[in-house]
Amino acid sequence: MDSARADAYLRRIGAIRPQHPTSGALRELHLRHLRTVPFENLSIHLGEEIVLEEQRLLAKVVDVRRGGFCYELNGAFGALLAALGFGVELLAARVYGDEGRLGIPYDHLALRVRTADGGDWLADVGFGAHSHFPLAFADPGEQKDPGGTFRVAQAGPDPAGVLGPGPAGAAGGGGAAGAGDLDVVRDGRAQYRLETRPRALGDFTAGAWWHSTSPRSHFTRSLVCSRVTRDGGRITLSGRALTATAADGTKRVRELGTDEEVLAVYRERFGVELTGVPAVRDPGRDG
């Protein structure tokens, strides 16, 4: 990403170029991204191809002013951070389901970010309702955030009884955070299991394809467009249901009526310009 492209991205999220890649600068960029670039899966239901290449992601987020899901949002944000001088690694994770089961390999993409002032952070602008600020990577204790109370803790054995490998391939477990797989926990509930081995963007292609096509993926079964609000809450449009969640967790749900009203909400509340109202596609009909 060249300097002009980085400046365009910064304008997209309403941020100024930081003088130095510090922890404070990362916190500011992280929050602004969550407030302006929605977490959304509309491409899946609009029949738009999702390509995990840096220039394609930047075109979608910066030029078309759309959002995306984890591979797109964290992929694009990671490219911006690298262009601004941060140390960035792409990490793979498996998301915990409702019954505590782990999802597919390359289920989720998150970022490990190192800053010029010695910070080592887990940044994630692509998980929907999650932390508003980066989480300290090497701190196993509780971390208070507007999005909840988080921990980045050493993971136990997986369902097969295996501990995740450390960075050098040794068996994980028992070391400091970063020595093996990590569980990212929000309000006492594990959200995803994070591997600490760096990956390349192309490694996530199979995961993105599965989530875009499989009838078992929640992304193919529903519509979502969501972002953090300035008061620390969240606004979400799922189909025609518009949910405003306050910072204290209280919710107000309103069912939208006409197509014009739905399109106006996409445009005015999420900055997403659409020519038609997206509808959930049947993933089976495309073979």
mmCIF file of C-alpha atoms in Angstrom:
data_model
loop_
_atom_site.group_PDB
_atom_site.id
_atom_site.type_symbol
_atom_site.label_atom_id
_atom_site.label_comp_id
_atom_site.label_asym_id
_atom_site.label_seq_id
_atom_site.Cartn_x
_atom_site.Cartn_y
_atom_site.Cartn_z
ATOM 1 C CA MET A 1 0.000 0.000 0.000
ATOM 2 C CA ASP A 2 1.512 3.327 -1.032
ATOM 3 C CA SER A 3 1.229 6.571 0.943
ATOM 4 C CA ALA A 4 -1.665 7.985 -1.081
ATOM 5 C CA ARG A 5 -3.659 4.786 -0.606
ATOM 6 C CA ALA A 6 -2.989 4.829 3.127
ATOM 7 C CA ASP A 7 -4.160 8.440 3.328
ATOM 8 C CA ALA A 8 -7.369 7.528 1.489
ATOM 9 C CA TYR A 9 -7.967 4.713 3.972
ATOM 10 C CA LEU A 10 -7.388 7.088 6.891
ATOM 11 C CA ARG A 11 -9.944 9.510 5.417
ATOM 12 C CA ARG A 12 -12.368 6.596 5.119
ATOM 13 C CA ILE A 13 -12.230 6.015 8.878
ATOM 14 C CA GLY A 14 -11.958 9.701 9.807
ATOM 15 C CA ALA A 15 -8.420 9.434 11.201
ATOM 16 C CA ILE A 16 -5.260 11.468 10.759
ATOM 17 C CA ARG A 17 -1.924 9.841 10.006
ATOM 18 C CA PRO A 18 -0.170 9.081 13.311
ATOM 19 C CA GLN A 19 3.309 10.511 13.705
ATOM 20 C CA HIS A 20 4.558 7.227 15.163
ATOM 21 C CA PRO A 21 3.132 3.683 15.297
ATOM 22 C CA THR A 22 2.428 3.723 19.032
ATOM 23 C CA SER A 23 -0.061 1.855 21.178
ATOM 24 C CA GLY A 24 -2.134 5.010 21.554
ATOM 25 C CA ALA A 25 -2.283 5.459 17.800
ATOM 26 C CA LEU A 26 -3.363 1.837 17.369
ATOM 27 C CA ARG A 27 -6.185 2.267 19.897
ATOM 28 C CA GLU A 28 -7.460 5.322 18.040
ATOM 29 C CA LEU A 29 -7.349 3.641 14.631
ATOM 30 C CA HIS A 30 -9.003 0.489 15.986
ATOM 31 C CA LEU A 31 -11.954 2.355 17.482
ATOM 32 C CA ARG A 32 -12.440 4.586 14.438
ATOM 33 C CA HIS A 33 -12.465 1.538 12.180
ATOM 34 C CA LEU A 34 -15.178 -0.127 14.268
ATOM 35 C CA ARG A 35 -17.282 3.036 14.190
ATOM 36 C CA THR A 36 -17.097 3.618 10.444
ATOM 37 C CA VAL A 37 -16.515 0.328 8.571
ATOM 38 C CA PRO A 38 -19.403 -2.074 9.175
ATOM 39 C CA PHE A 39 -19.126 -5.762 9.852
ATOM 40 C CA GLU A 40 -21.344 -7.145 7.081
ATOM 41 C CA ASN A 41 -21.895 -10.216 4.939
ATOM 42 C CA LEU A 42 -23.894 -8.577 2.138
ATOM 43 C CA SER A 43 -21.543 -9.714 -0.632
ATOM 44 C CA ILE A 44 -22.535 -13.333 0.000
ATOM 45 C CA HIS A 45 -26.191 -12.544 -0.661
ATOM 46 C CA LEU A 46 -25.594 -10.046 -3.464
ATOM 47 C CA GLY A 47 -23.604 -12.601 -5.463
ATOM 48 C CA GLU A 48 -20.396 -10.570 -5.201
ATOM 49 C CA GLU A 49 -17.077 -12.431 -5.348
ATOM 50 C CA ILE A 50 -14.914 -12.258 -2.227
ATOM 51 C CA VAL A 51 -11.234 -12.253 -3.172
ATOM 52 C CA LEU A 52 -8.561 -12.252 -0.475
ATOM 53 C CA GLU A 53 -6.051 -10.042 -2.245
ATOM 54 C CA GLU A 54 -4.894 -6.775 -0.717
ATOM 55 C CA GLN A 55 -5.878 -4.519 -3.610
ATOM 56 C CA ARG A 56 -9.330 -6.089 -3.909
ATOM 57 C CA LEU A 57 -9.947 -5.648 -0.185
ATOM 58 C CA LEU A 58 -8.804 -2.029 -0.271
ATOM 59 C CA ALA A 59 -11.004 -1.321 -3.286
ATOM 60 C CA LYS A 60 -14.041 -2.625 -1.413
ATOM 61 C CA VAL A 61 -13.374 -0.925 1.923
ATOM 62 C CA VAL A 62 -11.816 2.343 0.721
ATOM 63 C CA ASP A 63 -13.186 2.999 -2.779
ATOM 64 C CA VAL A 64 -16.666 1.458 -2.589
ATOM 65 C CA ARG A 65 -16.919 2.327 1.128
ATOM 66 C CA ARG A 66 -18.301 -1.050 2.084
ATOM 67 C CA GLY A 67 -17.515 -3.336 4.998
ATOM 68 C CA GLY A 68 -17.034 -7.081 5.094
ATOM 69 C CA PHE A 69 -16.450 -10.017 7.406
ATOM 70 C CA CYS A 70 -13.286 -10.940 9.307
ATOM 71 C CA TYR A 71 -11.037 -11.899 6.388
ATOM 72 C CA GLU A 72 -11.818 -8.650 4.589
ATOM 73 C CA LEU A 73 -11.873 -6.239 7.517
ATOM 74 C CA ASN A 74 -8.805 -7.507 9.363
ATOM 75 C CA GLY A 75 -7.028 -8.176 6.064
ATOM 76 C CA ALA A 76 -7.516 -4.567 4.968
ATOM 77 C CA PHE A 77 -6.830 -3.087 8.420
ATOM 78 C CA GLY A 78 -3.646 -5.125 8.724
ATOM 79 C CA ALA A 79 -2.439 -3.736 5.397
ATOM 80 C CA LEU A 80 -3.113 -0.193 6.612
ATOM 81 C CA LEU A 81 -1.271 -0.757 9.885
ATOM 82 C CA ALA A 82 1.743 -2.226 8.086
ATOM 83 C CA ALA A 83 1.836 0.788 5.765
ATOM 84 C CA LEU A 84 1.872 3.062 8.829
ATOM 85 C CA GLY A 85 4.887 1.285 10.324
ATOM 86 C CA PHE A 86 3.263 -1.137 12.759
ATOM 87 C CA GLY A 87 4.534 -4.701 12.975
ATOM 88 C CA VAL A 88 1.642 -6.890 11.802
ATOM 89 C CA GLU A 89 1.086 -10.658 11.752
ATOM 90 C CA LEU A 90 -2.060 -12.390 10.496
ATOM 91 C CA LEU A 91 -3.260 -15.089 12.889
ATOM 92 C CA ALA A 92 -5.760 -17.893 12.355
ATOM 93 C CA ALA A 93 -8.452 -18.763 14.868
ATOM 94 C CA ARG A 94 -11.312 -21.224 15.325
ATOM 95 C CA VAL A 95 -14.532 -19.788 16.685
ATOM 96 C CA TYR A 96 -16.403 -21.434 19.561
ATOM 97 C CA GLY A 97 -19.977 -22.372 18.656
ATOM 98 C CA ASP A 98 -23.036 -22.328 20.887
ATOM 99 C CA GLU A 99 -22.184 -25.735 22.367
ATOM 100 C CA GLY A 100 -18.532 -24.892 22.897
ATOM 101 C CA ARG A 101 -17.403 -26.695 19.758
ATOM 102 C CA LEU A 102 -14.587 -25.242 17.715
ATOM 103 C CA GLY A 103 -15.233 -24.239 14.131
ATOM 104 C CA ILE A 104 -13.279 -25.058 10.995
ATOM 105 C CA PRO A 105 -9.559 -24.317 10.530
ATOM 106 C CA TYR A 106 -9.033 -20.738 9.327
ATOM 107 C CA ASP A 107 -12.449 -19.938 10.742
ATOM 108 C CA HIS A 108 -11.392 -16.411 11.683
ATOM 109 C CA LEU A 109 -8.584 -13.964 10.932
ATOM 110 C CA ALA A 110 -7.192 -11.685 13.659
ATOM 111 C CA LEU A 111 -4.099 -9.489 13.946
ATOM 112 C CA ARG A 112 -1.085 -9.448 16.213
ATOM 113 C CA VAL A 113 0.289 -5.913 16.204
ATOM 114 C CA ARG A 114 3.577 -4.693 17.671
ATOM 115 C CA THR A 115 4.062 -1.001 18.298
ATOM 116 C CA ALA A 116 7.077 1.278 18.445
ATOM 117 C CA ASP A 117 6.656 1.763 22.207
ATOM 118 C CA GLY A 118 6.947 -1.960 22.932
ATOM 119 C CA GLY A 119 3.268 -2.874 22.835
ATOM 120 C CA ASP A 120 2.147 -6.341 21.731
ATOM 121 C CA TRP A 121 -1.553 -6.340 20.889
ATOM 122 C CA LEU A 122 -4.393 -8.475 19.589
ATOM 123 C CA ALA A 123 -6.325 -6.264 17.174
ATOM 124 C CA ASP A 124 -9.644 -7.444 15.757
ATOM 125 C CA VAL A 125 -12.037 -5.209 13.814
ATOM 126 C CA GLY A 126 -13.780 -8.169 12.173
ATOM 127 C CA PHE A 127 -15.595 -10.169 14.850
ATOM 128 C CA GLY A 128 -18.811 -8.208 15.209
ATOM 129 C CA ALA A 129 -19.541 -7.507 18.868
ATOM 130 C CA HIS A 130 -16.102 -7.653 20.444
ATOM 131 C CA SER A 131 -13.537 -5.418 22.132
ATOM 132 C CA HIS A 132 -13.549 -1.776 21.111
ATOM 133 C CA PHE A 133 -9.811 -1.478 21.711
ATOM 134 C CA PRO A 134 -6.899 -3.851 21.075
ATOM 135 C CA LEU A 135 -6.211 -6.403 23.799
ATOM 136 C CA ALA A 136 -2.808 -6.825 25.420
ATOM 137 C CA PHE A 137 -1.397 -10.008 23.928
ATOM 138 C CA ALA A 138 0.831 -11.010 26.847
ATOM 139 C CA ASP A 139 -1.580 -10.173 29.682
ATOM 140 C CA PRO A 140 -3.500 -13.267 30.891
ATOM 141 C CA GLY A 141 -5.493 -11.227 33.389
ATOM 142 C CA GLU A 142 -8.838 -9.490 32.980
ATOM 143 C CA GLN A 143 -8.893 -6.559 30.569
ATOM 144 C CA LYS A 144 -11.758 -4.095 30.921
ATOM 145 C CA ASP A 145 -13.130 -2.715 27.649
ATOM 146 C CA PRO A 146 -16.363 -0.959 26.606
ATOM 147 C CA GLY A 147 -17.256 -4.216 24.823
ATOM 148 C CA GLY A 148 -16.914 -6.341 27.977
ATOM 149 C CA THR A 149 -14.299 -7.948 30.190
ATOM 150 C CA PHE A 150 -11.739 -9.897 28.179
ATOM 151 C CA ARG A 151 -8.914 -12.344 28.802
ATOM 152 C CA VAL A 152 -6.270 -13.670 26.417
ATOM 153 C CA ALA A 153 -5.390 -16.899 28.179
ATOM 154 C CA GLN A 154 -3.360 -20.002 27.485
ATOM 155 C CA ALA A 155 -5.637 -22.599 25.862
ATOM 156 C CA GLY A 156 -6.082 -26.102 27.170
ATOM 157 C CA PRO A 157 -6.185 -29.244 25.019
ATOM 158 C CA ASP A 158 -8.421 -29.246 21.961
ATOM 159 C CA PRO A 159 -11.249 -31.838 21.618
ATOM 160 C CA ALA A 160 -8.662 -34.390 20.437
ATOM 161 C CA GLY A 161 -6.638 -33.833 23.615
ATOM 162 C CA VAL A 162 -3.849 -31.990 21.798
ATOM 163 C CA LEU A 163 -2.234 -28.751 22.913
ATOM 164 C CA GLY A 164 -1.489 -26.179 20.250
ATOM 165 C CA PRO A 165 2.134 -25.866 19.097
ATOM 166 C CA GLY A 166 4.302 -22.972 20.156
ATOM 167 C CA PRO A 167 5.990 -20.608 17.699
ATOM 168 C CA ALA A 168 8.914 -22.973 17.177
ATOM 169 C CA GLY A 169 6.674 -26.044 16.794
ATOM 170 C CA ALA A 170 7.062 -27.301 20.351
ATOM 171 C CA ALA A 171 4.045 -28.481 22.302
ATOM 172 C CA GLY A 172 2.155 -25.602 23.860
ATOM 173 C CA GLY A 173 0.775 -25.195 27.353
ATOM 174 C CA GLY A 174 2.229 -24.022 30.602
ATOM 175 C CA GLY A 175 4.158 -21.064 29.219
ATOM 176 C CA ALA A 176 3.520 -17.370 28.949
ATOM 177 C CA ALA A 177 0.813 -16.075 26.645
ATOM 178 C CA GLY A 178 2.029 -16.508 23.098
ATOM 179 C CA ALA A 179 3.772 -19.859 23.758
ATOM 180 C CA GLY A 180 0.876 -21.867 22.277
ATOM 181 C CA ASP A 181 -2.771 -21.547 21.318
ATOM 182 C CA LEU A 182 -4.684 -18.850 23.171
ATOM 183 C CA ASP A 183 -8.329 -18.610 24.115
ATOM 184 C CA VAL A 184 -9.884 -15.164 23.735
ATOM 185 C CA VAL A 185 -12.572 -14.916 26.423
ATOM 186 C CA ARG A 186 -15.312 -12.298 26.730
ATOM 187 C CA ASP A 187 -17.349 -11.984 29.925
ATOM 188 C CA GLY A 188 -16.348 -15.492 30.979
ATOM 189 C CA ARG A 189 -17.206 -17.163 27.660
ATOM 190 C CA ALA A 190 -14.550 -18.288 25.174
ATOM 191 C CA GLN A 191 -15.002 -16.531 21.825
ATOM 192 C CA TYR A 192 -12.273 -18.104 19.714
ATOM 193 C CA ARG A 193 -9.082 -20.150 19.941
ATOM 194 C CA LEU A 194 -6.150 -18.276 18.447
ATOM 195 C CA GLU A 195 -3.067 -19.835 16.911
ATOM 196 C CA THR A 196 0.156 -17.841 17.365
ATOM 197 C CA ARG A 197 1.883 -18.941 14.155
ATOM 198 C CA PRO A 198 1.843 -16.114 11.545
ATOM 199 C CA ARG A 199 -0.107 -16.768 8.354
ATOM 200 C CA ALA A 200 -0.402 -15.214 4.893
ATOM 201 C CA LEU A 201 -3.651 -13.701 3.629
ATOM 202 C CA GLY A 202 -4.021 -16.382 0.975
ATOM 203 C CA ASP A 203 -4.024 -19.080 3.667
ATOM 204 C CA PHE A 204 -7.557 -18.016 4.602
ATOM 205 C CA THR A 205 -9.052 -18.586 1.131
ATOM 206 C CA ALA A 206 -10.590 -21.961 2.007
ATOM 207 C CA GLY A 207 -12.157 -20.573 5.197
ATOM 208 C CA ALA A 208 -13.635 -17.601 3.340
ATOM 209 C CA TRP A 209 -14.988 -19.919 0.635
ATOM 210 C CA TRP A 210 -16.603 -22.220 3.215
ATOM 211 C CA HIS A 211 -18.244 -19.356 5.078
ATOM 212 C CA SER A 212 -19.475 -17.879 1.783
ATOM 213 C CA THR A 213 -20.960 -21.084 0.366
ATOM 214 C CA SER A 214 -21.686 -23.727 2.993
ATOM 215 C CA PRO A 215 -25.290 -24.193 4.167
ATOM 216 C CA ARG A 216 -23.780 -24.827 7.607
ATOM 217 C CA SER A 217 -22.209 -21.365 7.783
ATOM 218 C CA HIS A 218 -24.229 -18.790 9.692
ATOM 219 C CA PHE A 219 -23.112 -16.208 7.122
ATOM 220 C CA THR A 220 -25.072 -17.949 4.357
ATOM 221 C CA ARG A 221 -28.194 -18.270 6.510
ATOM 222 C CA SER A 222 -28.657 -14.654 7.562
ATOM 223 C CA LEU A 223 -27.962 -11.030 6.712
ATOM 224 C CA VAL A 224 -26.014 -8.730 9.011
ATOM 225 C CA CYS A 225 -24.666 -5.191 8.887
ATOM 226 C CA SER A 226 -23.345 -3.821 12.185
ATOM 227 C CA ARG A 227 -21.049 -1.187 13.644
ATOM 228 C CA VAL A 228 -20.086 0.443 16.938
ATOM 229 C CA THR A 229 -21.788 3.750 17.729
ATOM 230 C CA ARG A 230 -20.172 6.840 19.205
ATOM 231 C CA ASP A 231 -21.853 6.323 22.561
ATOM 232 C CA GLY A 232 -20.231 2.903 22.926
ATOM 233 C CA GLY A 233 -23.256 0.925 21.815
ATOM 234 C CA ARG A 234 -23.951 -0.864 18.548
ATOM 235 C CA ILE A 235 -26.386 -0.614 15.677
ATOM 236 C CA THR A 236 -27.257 -3.715 13.644
ATOM 237 C CA LEU A 237 -29.470 -4.330 10.632
ATOM 238 C CA SER A 238 -30.341 -8.007 10.191
ATOM 239 C CA GLY A 239 -32.695 -8.420 7.277
ATOM 240 C CA ARG A 240 -35.368 -5.838 8.081
ATOM 241 C CA ALA A 241 -34.829 -5.828 11.860
ATOM 242 C CA LEU A 242 -32.936 -2.748 13.051
ATOM 243 C CA THR A 243 -31.457 -3.215 16.540
ATOM 244 C CA ALA A 244 -29.976 -0.361 18.563
ATOM 245 C CA THR A 245 -27.950 -1.682 21.507
ATOM 246 C CA ALA A 246 -27.019 0.900 24.151
ATOM 247 C CA ALA A 247 -23.704 0.897 25.980
ATOM 248 C CA ASP A 248 -25.432 -0.696 28.982
ATOM 249 C CA GLY A 249 -26.682 -3.588 26.853
ATOM 250 C CA THR A 250 -30.338 -2.584 26.560
ATOM 251 C CA LYS A 251 -31.806 -3.143 23.105
ATOM 252 C CA ARG A 252 -34.457 -1.481 20.971
ATOM 253 C CA VAL A 253 -35.649 -3.422 17.916
ATOM 254 C CA ARG A 254 -37.641 -1.901 15.076
ATOM 255 C CA GLU A 255 -38.952 -3.756 12.042
ATOM 256 C CA LEU A 256 -38.466 -1.785 8.849
ATOM 257 C CA GLY A 257 -41.291 -1.741 6.346
ATOM 258 C CA THR A 258 -40.602 -0.629 2.790
ATOM 259 C CA ASP A 259 -37.564 -1.350 0.641
ATOM 260 C CA GLU A 260 -36.924 2.402 0.536
ATOM 261 C CA GLU A 261 -36.699 2.493 4.330
ATOM 262 C CA VAL A 262 -34.251 -0.431 4.384
ATOM 263 C CA LEU A 263 -32.038 1.145 1.723
ATOM 264 C CA ALA A 264 -32.107 4.473 3.586
ATOM 265 C CA VAL A 265 -30.874 2.779 6.773
ATOM 266 C CA TYR A 266 -28.022 1.085 4.899
ATOM 267 C CA ARG A 267 -27.093 4.451 3.385
ATOM 268 C CA GLU A 268 -27.576 6.795 6.339
ATOM 269 C CA ARG A 269 -26.586 4.584 9.279
ATOM 270 C CA PHE A 270 -23.870 2.439 7.675
ATOM 271 C CA GLY A 271 -22.704 4.481 4.665
ATOM 272 C CA VAL A 272 -23.522 1.567 2.346
ATOM 273 C CA GLU A 273 -25.088 2.455 -1.012
ATOM 274 C CA LEU A 274 -27.161 -0.360 -2.491
ATOM 275 C CA THR A 275 -29.407 -0.449 -5.554
ATOM 276 C CA GLY A 276 -31.642 -3.157 -4.134
ATOM 277 C CA VAL A 277 -32.492 -4.765 -0.815
ATOM 278 C CA PRO A 278 -30.376 -7.885 -0.279
ATOM 279 C CA ALA A 279 -32.165 -11.125 0.538
ATOM 280 C CA VAL A 280 -30.783 -14.344 1.980
ATOM 281 C CA ARG A 281 -29.744 -16.661 -0.827
ATOM 282 C CA ASP A 282 -30.186 -20.400 -0.738
ATOM 283 C CA PRO A 283 -26.569 -21.692 -0.819
ATOM 284 C CA GLY A 284 -27.794 -25.011 -2.165
ATOM 285 C CA ARG A 285 -29.235 -23.542 -5.322
ATOM 286 C CA ASP A 286 -25.812 -22.608 -6.671
ATOM 287 C CA GLY A 287 -24.563 -26.189 -6.369
#
